[in-house]
Structure formats: structure tokens, C-alpha cells
Amino acid sequence: MIIVPEKEIAGLISAEECFDAVEAVFAAMARGEAYNFPVIREAIGHADALYGFKSGFDRAGLVLGLKSGGYWPGNAAKGLTNHQSTVVLFDADSGRPHALVGGNLLTALRTAAASAVSIKHLARPDARVLGMVGAGHQSAYQMRAAVAQRDFDKVVGWNFHPEMLSRLAETAEDLGLPFEAVSLEELGAQADVIITITSSFAPLLMDAHIRPGTHLACMGTDTKGKQEVEAAILARARVFTDEVAQSVSIGEAQHAVAAGVIGEADICQIGAVIAGLAPGRSSEDEITLFDGTGVGLQDLAVAARAVDLARDKGVAIEVDL
Ligand code: NAD
């Protein structure tokens, strides 16, 4: 079995390689070649922690495995990351363990890759202003991946906790882009592409904020009850997702479906657009919305790539199990 420690991941796999792996596995899902297994998520009654598994099988790439992970709110005080993830891959022919891979950085990279894939396939080609709602850990990865997809000349941002906006300003500066902190009204008025990446449980962006032609990548809602945008936006938009079952249960679409303003059949798997099986954006004025809920196959795809790269670069640790 191969071990790829967390500390090696940054030096091994790039955002571009994660983008390619995620785009490919989304297409494989739409072709019926890869599927996710039901998600397990439990409050364990210790350390206030949430713990669970995301897993799946990519039959085309022969990638089988799971990501174990969760949220330990007391970790930051101990100098550890609150979100903890580890990927285990298995040999699809024998069931033997194949690799153990640190999954913390990979989670941020695969999540940013998903919204970037949506921007590539759904945003207007002439998009110039990127709007960021959220300034937490994930936001910097999101911004970096997004700017690779369009010729953005400005970033505007809003955050519930304004003191965190420096993260967006510093990331934009690093990318050579001007940054402006704005109200949500102003963000909707200026932005051509909007990424939401917060842990909000109430809508932040309202229907009145959103202009025709906007692409939204809603990435924060990955649990029942969370919500970042008003359900009326989904009623006005064409809605895309990584996986429809997750979108209607734990994603942003849970609220619009429960309110009866859209149905499950109105939501398109983004892999179908990538694979040429469904149309993407159909006009300049259309609002497109990607409901990125985070699927296990994304984790397996980037972890499998990291294992290949670790082998190539001689940093994989081999153990007999
Ligand atoms: P973080 O804790 O570093 O940051 C949290 C963000 O949410 C900050 O911007 C904070 O200001 C904001 N926030 C907190 N409470 C809020 C409230 N009541 N109203 C509005 N905003 C509020 O978290 P992170 O690691 O950046 O993750 C952000 C979100 O993305 C989380 O909800 C996380 O579960 C989700 N996430 C989704 C995926 C996916 O695949 N879709 C992957 C990773 C993380």
C-alpha cells in the first residue's frame, strides 16, 4: 500500500491537475461510468464532532474508495485544521487497500476545481468581474481556480464577517487583480460570475440582486438546512449540479424544490454538459447556477492523481499491510 502524507500534497498536485481530474469524473458520472455511494454523516457525541464518509467507484478509471472526514470545531485551538479528511483507495480488482492519502488540501482543491469547471462550461465568455461571497478558508482556493477560466479584470467581495475580507484582498492582489469590498446589492450589480462559499443557514443573495447573464457557483451549501441564495434565483436560472440526488437533499436546490418553485427534473448534471449530452448556457441573458454539493468521486479522482504523481516523483511511502 502507498501512503501520500498531507505535507506532500502541495508539492505534488496543481490546481490545473485537480481541474482536469474533476472535469473528467463529472463527465464519467453523466455517462454512467462512475457513481457515488450514499453519504454517511453523523454527530458522534464527542468533541462536538461531525464525522462521515463519501465514497464511490469510477468504473472507467478503476478508482474505488472513500473519503473519511468531518468537522472538529475545537481543533483550531490546538493548532489543527477543524476540517479533517483522509482518502483511502482500494484495488478495484481485489479489494486490497491501495493508498492512504492526506485529504485536507485536496478537499479545497477539488471544491475549487468544481466551481471552476462550472465557470468554464456555463459562464459568459466575456465575463470580466468576479464576485466572491465568503472569505473563509475555501475562498482563496475558489478565487484562484476561477480566475484561470475567464479574463477577469476585477474582483468584488462581501463577507458576513467583514474582518475576514483581507483574505480576499490579499488573494486578489497576489493574482494581480484589483479588489473592492462591496454590499451584496453592489456585488450583484457588478459581477458577471459569483461564487458563494459560506456556512450560511439563511439566504444572503436575493433574486433582486442578480442581473441577467450572471453565472453563480453556489459552493457553501453541503448540508440539510444551509442556504446561501434565495430560492427565487433558482426558479429564474437554469440549474446545474454535480449530482442531482445531493442537490435536492443537501445542496442549494433543497429549498427551491421544497418550496415547489423547481422540480428535480429541472436540474441538469454538469457532467452531461461536459460530455456533450446536454446543452449549457443558451443565451447571453440566461442566468446559470451551479449547485456544487461536493461528491466523493471528486475526492477519489484527485487522490488517485496525487498517488500517480507521488509515485512518479518518488515521494510515495510503500508499506506492506
Ligand atoms: P470557514 O469556516 O473557513 O469560513 C466560513 C465562511 O462562512 C466565512 O466566510 C464566514 O464569514 C461565513 N459565515 C459564517 N457564518 C455565517 C452566517 N451566519 N451567515 C453568512 N456567512 C457566514 O469555512 P470554509 O472552509 O471556507 O467553508 C465554507 C463553506 O463551504 C462551509 O459551509 C463548508 O461546509 C462548505 N464546503 C463545501 C464544499 C463542497 O464541496 N461544496 C467543500 C468544502 C467546504
Tab-separated table of C-alpha atoms and ligand atoms in Angstrom:
chain	number	residue	atom	x	y	z
A	1	MET	CA	0.000	0.000	0.000
A	2	ILE	CA	1.097	3.549	-0.749
A	3	ILE	CA	0.922	6.415	1.728
A	4	VAL	CA	0.920	10.012	0.498
A	5	PRO	CA	1.182	12.291	3.555
A	6	GLU	CA	-0.719	15.571	3.753
A	7	LYS	CA	2.558	17.542	3.803
A	8	GLU	CA	3.493	16.233	0.320
A	9	ILE	CA	0.233	17.184	-1.421
A	10	ALA	CA	1.052	20.878	-2.030
A	11	GLY	CA	4.258	19.993	-3.839
A	12	LEU	CA	2.669	17.207	-5.876
A	13	ILE	CA	-0.586	18.239	-7.485
A	14	SER	CA	-1.533	21.552	-9.088
A	15	ALA	CA	-4.907	23.262	-9.311
A	16	GLU	CA	-4.848	22.528	-13.078
A	17	GLU	CA	-4.385	18.792	-12.488
A	18	CYS	CA	-7.272	18.822	-10.000
A	19	PHE	CA	-9.416	20.706	-12.538
A	20	ASP	CA	-8.746	18.055	-15.208
A	21	ALA	CA	-9.451	15.175	-12.799
A	22	VAL	CA	-12.748	16.699	-11.589
A	23	GLU	CA	-13.934	17.645	-15.081
A	24	ALA	CA	-13.228	14.098	-16.299
A	25	VAL	CA	-15.017	12.373	-13.420
A	26	PHE	CA	-18.089	14.641	-13.747
A	27	ALA	CA	-18.327	13.545	-17.389
A	28	ALA	CA	-17.866	9.886	-16.384
A	29	MET	CA	-20.770	10.267	-13.907
A	30	ALA	CA	-23.028	11.580	-16.685
A	31	ARG	CA	-22.049	8.695	-18.974
A	32	GLY	CA	-22.979	6.239	-16.201
A	33	GLU	CA	-19.377	5.074	-15.825
A	34	ALA	CA	-18.891	6.405	-12.294
A	35	TYR	CA	-21.244	6.639	-9.365
A	36	ASN	CA	-21.299	7.837	-5.766
A	37	PHE	CA	-22.496	5.721	-2.873
A	38	PRO	CA	-24.860	7.153	-0.229
A	39	VAL	CA	-23.180	9.650	2.093
A	40	ILE	CA	-22.830	8.895	5.804
A	41	ARG	CA	-22.606	11.842	8.201
A	42	GLU	CA	-23.029	11.538	11.964
A	43	ALA	CA	-22.712	13.734	15.030
A	44	ILE	CA	-20.590	11.350	17.114
A	45	GLY	CA	-21.456	12.811	20.524
A	46	HIS	CA	-17.799	13.540	21.339
A	47	ALA	CA	-15.733	16.720	20.879
A	48	ASP	CA	-18.805	18.256	19.205
A	49	ALA	CA	-17.585	16.491	16.043
A	50	LEU	CA	-19.354	15.629	12.804
A	51	TYR	CA	-17.854	12.579	11.111
A	52	GLY	CA	-18.695	10.734	7.909
A	53	PHE	CA	-17.794	9.052	4.625
A	54	LYS	CA	-18.146	9.956	0.972
A	55	SER	CA	-17.394	7.098	-1.384
A	56	GLY	CA	-17.868	5.831	-4.897
A	57	PHE	CA	-16.492	3.905	-7.861
A	58	ASP	CA	-15.217	5.152	-11.189
A	59	ARG	CA	-15.508	2.063	-13.385
A	60	ALA	CA	-13.786	3.716	-16.332
A	61	GLY	CA	-10.747	4.836	-14.338
A	62	LEU	CA	-10.919	1.860	-11.913
A	63	VAL	CA	-10.820	4.204	-8.920
A	64	LEU	CA	-12.593	2.793	-5.852
A	65	GLY	CA	-12.513	4.232	-2.368
A	66	LEU	CA	-13.762	6.641	0.218
A	67	LYS	CA	-13.015	9.922	1.912
A	68	SER	CA	-13.407	9.836	5.647
A	69	GLY	CA	-13.754	13.239	7.127
A	70	GLY	CA	-15.536	15.604	9.341
A	71	TYR	CA	-15.506	18.727	11.406
A	72	TRP	CA	-13.899	19.069	14.837
A	73	PRO	CA	-14.697	22.633	15.993
A	74	GLY	CA	-12.153	22.556	18.828
A	75	ASN	CA	-9.192	21.767	16.578
A	76	ALA	CA	-8.199	25.363	15.763
A	77	ALA	CA	-7.426	25.981	19.462
A	78	LYS	CA	-4.984	23.030	19.265
A	79	GLY	CA	-3.298	24.388	16.129
A	80	LEU	CA	-5.054	21.836	13.905
A	81	THR	CA	-7.446	22.270	10.954
A	82	ASN	CA	-11.119	21.981	12.002
A	83	HIS	CA	-11.992	20.041	8.829
A	84	GLN	CA	-10.131	16.705	8.714
A	85	SER	CA	-10.130	14.470	5.625
A	86	THR	CA	-8.327	11.280	4.640
A	87	VAL	CA	-8.807	9.336	1.403
A	88	VAL	CA	-8.450	5.548	1.189
A	89	LEU	CA	-8.257	3.939	-2.261
A	90	PHE	CA	-8.765	0.230	-2.911
A	91	ASP	CA	-7.688	-2.046	-5.749
A	92	ALA	CA	-10.888	-2.480	-7.776
A	93	ASP	CA	-9.839	-5.981	-8.898
A	94	SER	CA	-9.020	-7.430	-5.467
A	95	GLY	CA	-10.438	-5.091	-2.818
A	96	ARG	CA	-6.988	-4.770	-1.246
A	97	PRO	CA	-6.062	-1.336	0.139
A	98	HIS	CA	-4.105	0.576	-2.470
A	99	ALA	CA	-3.406	4.004	-0.985
A	100	LEU	CA	-3.888	6.262	2.025
A	101	VAL	CA	-3.812	9.939	1.075
A	102	GLY	CA	-3.961	13.129	3.173
A	103	GLY	CA	-7.197	14.798	2.093
A	104	ASN	CA	-7.264	18.284	3.643
A	105	LEU	CA	-5.655	20.339	0.854
A	106	LEU	CA	-7.166	18.002	-1.757
A	107	THR	CA	-10.657	18.885	-0.455
A	108	ALA	CA	-10.057	22.607	-1.022
A	109	LEU	CA	-8.541	21.967	-4.462
A	110	ARG	CA	-11.304	19.632	-5.646
A	111	THR	CA	-14.012	22.027	-4.410
A	112	ALA	CA	-12.391	24.962	-6.202
A	113	ALA	CA	-11.982	22.793	-9.294
A	114	ALA	CA	-15.738	22.058	-9.331
A	115	SER	CA	-16.778	25.707	-9.418
A	116	ALA	CA	-14.050	26.445	-11.970
A	117	VAL	CA	-15.408	23.637	-14.170
A	118	SER	CA	-18.849	25.267	-13.938
A	119	ILE	CA	-17.388	28.652	-14.924
A	120	LYS	CA	-15.620	27.092	-17.912
A	121	HIS	CA	-18.780	25.459	-19.202
A	122	LEU	CA	-21.507	27.922	-18.145
A	123	ALA	CA	-20.244	31.485	-17.649
A	124	ARG	CA	-20.458	34.052	-20.440
A	125	PRO	CA	-17.202	34.090	-22.431
A	126	ASP	CA	-16.922	37.865	-21.894
A	127	ALA	CA	-17.237	37.701	-18.070
A	128	ARG	CA	-14.954	40.368	-16.561
A	129	VAL	CA	-15.939	40.875	-12.898
A	130	LEU	CA	-15.734	38.061	-10.337
A	131	GLY	CA	-17.907	38.368	-7.218
A	132	MET	CA	-16.939	36.483	-4.048
A	133	VAL	CA	-19.457	35.917	-1.246
A	134	GLY	CA	-17.492	34.370	1.616
A	135	ALA	CA	-13.951	34.884	2.866
A	136	GLY	CA	-13.225	31.698	4.824
A	137	HIS	CA	-10.603	29.004	4.257
A	138	GLN	CA	-12.054	27.816	0.928
A	139	SER	CA	-12.483	31.267	-0.609
A	140	ALA	CA	-8.866	31.826	-1.649
A	141	TYR	CA	-8.740	28.467	-3.473
A	142	GLN	CA	-12.042	29.312	-5.140
A	143	MET	CA	-10.788	32.673	-6.392
A	144	ARG	CA	-7.516	31.249	-7.723
A	145	ALA	CA	-9.265	28.481	-9.659
A	146	ALA	CA	-11.937	30.835	-11.036
A	147	VAL	CA	-9.555	33.433	-12.465
A	148	ALA	CA	-7.922	30.744	-14.622
A	149	GLN	CA	-11.205	30.330	-16.534
A	150	ARG	CA	-12.027	33.845	-17.779
A	151	ASP	CA	-10.217	37.094	-18.471
A	152	PHE	CA	-11.348	38.742	-15.208
A	153	ASP	CA	-10.151	42.297	-14.630
A	154	LYS	CA	-11.627	42.885	-11.143
A	155	VAL	CA	-12.798	41.039	-8.017
A	156	VAL	CA	-15.591	42.344	-5.786
A	157	GLY	CA	-16.329	40.706	-2.441
A	158	TRP	CA	-18.666	40.585	0.532
A	159	ASN	CA	-18.463	38.641	3.770
A	160	PHE	CA	-20.731	38.235	6.796
A	161	HIS	CA	-17.670	38.859	8.984
A	162	PRO	CA	-16.060	41.940	7.373
A	163	GLU	CA	-12.803	41.455	9.294
A	164	MET	CA	-12.137	38.371	7.130
A	165	LEU	CA	-12.247	40.326	3.836
A	166	SER	CA	-8.457	40.805	3.976
A	167	ARG	CA	-8.143	37.200	2.743
A	168	LEU	CA	-9.946	38.115	-0.488
A	169	ALA	CA	-7.992	41.378	-0.878
A	170	GLU	CA	-4.643	39.609	-0.420
A	171	THR	CA	-5.533	36.770	-2.801
A	172	ALA	CA	-6.701	39.210	-5.490
A	173	GLU	CA	-3.514	41.252	-5.062
A	174	ASP	CA	-1.449	38.092	-5.422
A	175	LEU	CA	-3.325	37.377	-8.660
A	176	GLY	CA	-2.669	40.935	-9.908
A	177	LEU	CA	-6.351	41.938	-9.780
A	178	PRO	CA	-7.933	44.979	-8.106
A	179	PHE	CA	-10.276	44.134	-5.227
A	180	GLU	CA	-13.239	46.106	-3.911
A	181	ALA	CA	-15.300	45.285	-0.792
A	182	VAL	CA	-18.943	45.972	-1.660
A	183	SER	CA	-22.511	45.481	-0.433
A	184	LEU	CA	-24.436	42.443	-1.725
A	185	GLU	CA	-26.539	44.782	-3.915
A	186	GLU	CA	-23.384	46.230	-5.478
A	187	LEU	CA	-21.844	42.773	-5.865
A	188	GLY	CA	-24.847	41.556	-7.855
A	189	ALA	CA	-24.835	44.735	-9.948
A	190	GLN	CA	-21.153	44.415	-10.901
A	191	ALA	CA	-20.339	40.711	-11.027
A	192	ASP	CA	-20.618	38.529	-14.136
A	193	VAL	CA	-19.661	35.419	-12.160
A	194	ILE	CA	-20.490	34.970	-8.457
A	195	ILE	CA	-19.070	32.304	-6.161
A	196	THR	CA	-20.807	31.763	-2.813
A	197	ILE	CA	-18.722	29.832	-0.277
A	198	THR	CA	-20.098	30.406	3.224
A	199	SER	CA	-21.612	28.353	6.030
A	200	SER	CA	-24.816	30.404	5.984
A	201	PHE	CA	-28.197	28.977	7.029
A	202	ALA	CA	-30.212	31.843	5.518
A	203	PRO	CA	-30.231	33.359	2.027
A	204	LEU	CA	-27.627	36.085	1.500
A	205	LEU	CA	-28.028	36.872	-2.211
A	206	MET	CA	-31.598	37.745	-3.148
A	207	ASP	CA	-33.309	37.463	-6.515
A	208	ALA	CA	-33.370	41.267	-6.911
A	209	HIS	CA	-29.540	41.339	-6.664
A	210	ILE	CA	-28.939	39.157	-9.724
A	211	ARG	CA	-28.613	40.557	-13.245
A	212	PRO	CA	-29.459	38.617	-16.429
A	213	GLY	CA	-26.422	36.782	-17.802
A	214	THR	CA	-24.857	36.091	-14.390
A	215	HIS	CA	-23.313	32.715	-13.598
A	216	LEU	CA	-23.484	31.658	-9.942
A	217	ALA	CA	-21.438	28.855	-8.427
A	218	CYS	CA	-23.078	28.108	-5.065
A	219	MET	CA	-20.493	26.042	-3.194
A	220	GLY	CA	-21.160	26.510	0.529
A	221	THR	CA	-24.405	24.569	0.939
A	222	ASP	CA	-23.466	20.933	1.536
A	223	THR	CA	-25.784	20.062	4.433
A	224	LYS	CA	-29.505	19.993	5.097
A	225	GLY	CA	-30.626	23.426	6.278
A	226	LYS	CA	-27.751	25.516	4.865
A	227	GLN	CA	-28.710	28.182	2.299
A	228	GLU	CA	-26.819	30.968	0.501
A	229	VAL	CA	-29.216	32.295	-2.154
A	230	GLU	CA	-32.939	32.994	-2.364
A	231	ALA	CA	-34.915	30.097	-3.874
A	232	ALA	CA	-36.430	32.509	-6.425
A	233	ILE	CA	-32.998	32.768	-8.091
A	234	LEU	CA	-33.104	29.041	-8.857
A	235	ALA	CA	-36.611	29.467	-10.301
A	236	ARG	CA	-35.271	32.138	-12.706
A	237	ALA	CA	-31.981	30.355	-13.508
A	238	ARG	CA	-31.024	27.198	-15.373
A	239	VAL	CA	-29.781	24.980	-12.576
A	240	PHE	CA	-26.828	22.601	-12.874
A	241	THR	CA	-25.188	20.421	-10.243
A	242	ASP	CA	-22.545	17.802	-9.597
A	243	GLU	CA	-25.154	15.207	-8.534
A	244	VAL	CA	-28.926	15.709	-8.611
A	245	ALA	CA	-29.648	13.460	-5.591
A	246	GLN	CA	-27.338	15.573	-3.395
A	247	SER	CA	-28.522	18.860	-4.906
A	248	VAL	CA	-32.149	18.279	-3.874
A	249	SER	CA	-31.301	16.873	-0.412
A	250	ILE	CA	-28.233	18.712	0.929
A	251	GLY	CA	-27.478	21.306	-1.785
A	252	GLU	CA	-28.754	24.782	-2.530
A	253	ALA	CA	-31.669	23.330	-4.552
A	254	GLN	CA	-33.160	21.665	-1.425
A	255	HIS	CA	-35.009	24.926	-0.645
A	256	ALA	CA	-36.305	25.654	-4.154
A	257	VAL	CA	-37.522	22.055	-4.506
A	258	ALA	CA	-39.178	22.097	-1.061
A	259	ALA	CA	-40.864	25.401	-1.947
A	260	GLY	CA	-42.104	23.848	-5.184
A	261	VAL	CA	-40.550	26.544	-7.423
A	262	ILE	CA	-38.409	23.976	-9.277
A	263	GLY	CA	-38.545	20.198	-9.601
A	264	GLU	CA	-35.802	17.583	-9.663
A	265	ALA	CA	-36.269	17.291	-13.440
A	266	ASP	CA	-35.260	20.958	-13.854
A	267	ILE	CA	-31.734	20.247	-12.559
A	268	CYS	CA	-29.034	19.162	-15.014
A	269	GLN	CA	-25.901	17.224	-14.090
A	270	ILE	CA	-22.952	19.352	-15.216
A	271	GLY	CA	-21.207	16.215	-16.453
A	272	ALA	CA	-23.874	15.971	-19.161
A	273	VAL	CA	-22.792	19.392	-20.461
A	274	ILE	CA	-19.106	18.399	-20.310
A	275	ALA	CA	-19.826	15.114	-22.133
A	276	GLY	CA	-21.886	16.880	-24.823
A	277	LEU	CA	-25.094	15.145	-23.710
A	278	ALA	CA	-26.951	18.324	-22.633
A	279	PRO	CA	-26.760	21.976	-23.633
A	280	GLY	CA	-25.014	24.515	-21.400
A	281	ARG	CA	-25.725	28.254	-21.477
A	282	SER	CA	-28.181	29.041	-24.275
A	283	SER	CA	-28.093	32.860	-24.371
A	284	GLU	CA	-26.185	35.894	-23.128
A	285	ASP	CA	-29.054	36.827	-20.816
A	286	GLU	CA	-29.606	33.444	-19.240
A	287	ILE	CA	-28.785	33.088	-15.537
A	288	THR	CA	-26.905	29.863	-14.879
A	289	LEU	CA	-26.448	28.425	-11.382
A	290	PHE	CA	-24.167	25.567	-10.395
A	291	ASP	CA	-25.132	23.859	-7.139
A	292	GLY	CA	-21.809	22.356	-6.029
A	293	THR	CA	-22.548	19.925	-3.217
A	294	GLY	CA	-19.258	18.004	-3.220
A	295	VAL	CA	-19.258	14.339	-4.232
A	296	GLY	CA	-16.975	11.509	-3.162
A	297	LEU	CA	-15.851	10.851	-6.734
A	298	GLN	CA	-14.200	14.289	-6.815
A	299	ASP	CA	-12.101	13.292	-3.800
A	300	LEU	CA	-11.193	9.930	-5.283
A	301	ALA	CA	-10.271	11.471	-8.642
A	302	VAL	CA	-7.797	13.994	-7.212
A	303	ALA	CA	-6.404	11.490	-4.680
A	304	ALA	CA	-5.759	8.913	-7.438
A	305	ARG	CA	-3.921	11.575	-9.434
A	306	ALA	CA	-1.873	12.539	-6.360
A	307	VAL	CA	-0.883	8.872	-5.892
A	308	ASP	CA	0.312	8.648	-9.520
A	309	LEU	CA	2.313	11.856	-9.120
A	310	ALA	CA	3.786	10.694	-5.778
A	311	ARG	CA	4.996	7.520	-7.448
A	312	ASP	CA	6.447	9.431	-10.410
A	313	LYS	CA	8.246	11.872	-8.115
A	314	GLY	CA	9.487	9.197	-5.691
A	315	VAL	CA	7.734	10.570	-2.586
A	316	ALA	CA	5.222	7.722	-2.162
A	317	ILE	CA	5.816	5.690	1.003
A	318	GLU	CA	5.290	1.965	0.356
A	319	VAL	CA	4.175	-0.284	3.243
A	320	ASP	CA	3.010	-3.877	3.479
A	321	LEU	CA	-0.398	-4.004	5.146
B	1	NAD	P1	-14.693	28.758	7.131
B	1	NAD	O1	-15.165	28.376	8.484
B	1	NAD	O2	-13.245	28.985	6.920
B	1	NAD	O3	-15.464	30.102	6.655
B	1	NAD	C1	-16.852	30.235	6.845
B	1	NAD	C2	-17.399	31.330	5.959
B	1	NAD	O4	-18.817	31.437	6.173
B	1	NAD	C3	-16.819	32.697	6.255
B	1	NAD	O5	-16.849	33.462	5.068
B	1	NAD	C4	-17.808	33.234	7.275
B	1	NAD	O6	-17.770	34.646	7.384
B	1	NAD	C5	-19.100	32.743	6.680
B	1	NAD	N1	-20.183	32.658	7.654
B	1	NAD	C6	-20.143	32.109	8.899
B	1	NAD	N2	-21.348	32.237	9.495
B	1	NAD	C7	-22.161	32.886	8.610
B	1	NAD	C8	-23.516	33.304	8.640
B	1	NAD	N3	-24.291	33.089	9.711
B	1	NAD	N4	-24.021	33.925	7.562
B	1	NAD	C9	-23.246	34.138	6.470
B	1	NAD	N5	-21.945	33.767	6.379
B	1	NAD	C10	-21.416	33.147	7.438
B	1	NAD	O7	-15.275	27.653	6.134
B	1	NAD	P2	-14.737	27.197	4.708
B	1	NAD	O8	-13.793	26.054	4.887
B	1	NAD	O9	-14.306	28.380	3.912
B	1	NAD	O10	-16.083	26.563	4.095
B	1	NAD	C11	-17.170	27.402	3.724
B	1	NAD	C12	-18.375	26.541	3.430
B	1	NAD	O11	-18.103	25.689	2.322
B	1	NAD	C13	-18.804	25.615	4.583
B	1	NAD	O12	-20.223	25.664	4.676
B	1	NAD	C14	-18.349	24.242	4.125
B	1	NAD	O13	-19.139	23.209	4.676
B	1	NAD	C15	-18.555	24.382	2.629
B	1	NAD	N6	-17.774	23.437	1.815
B	1	NAD	C16	-18.399	22.918	0.708
B	1	NAD	C17	-17.717	22.027	-0.101
B	1	NAD	C18	-18.381	21.483	-1.337
B	1	NAD	O14	-17.852	20.563	-1.954
B	1	NAD	N7	-19.486	22.038	-1.762
B	1	NAD	C19	-16.398	21.661	0.209
B	1	NAD	C20	-15.772	22.239	1.322
B	1	NAD	C21	-16.476	23.139	2.117
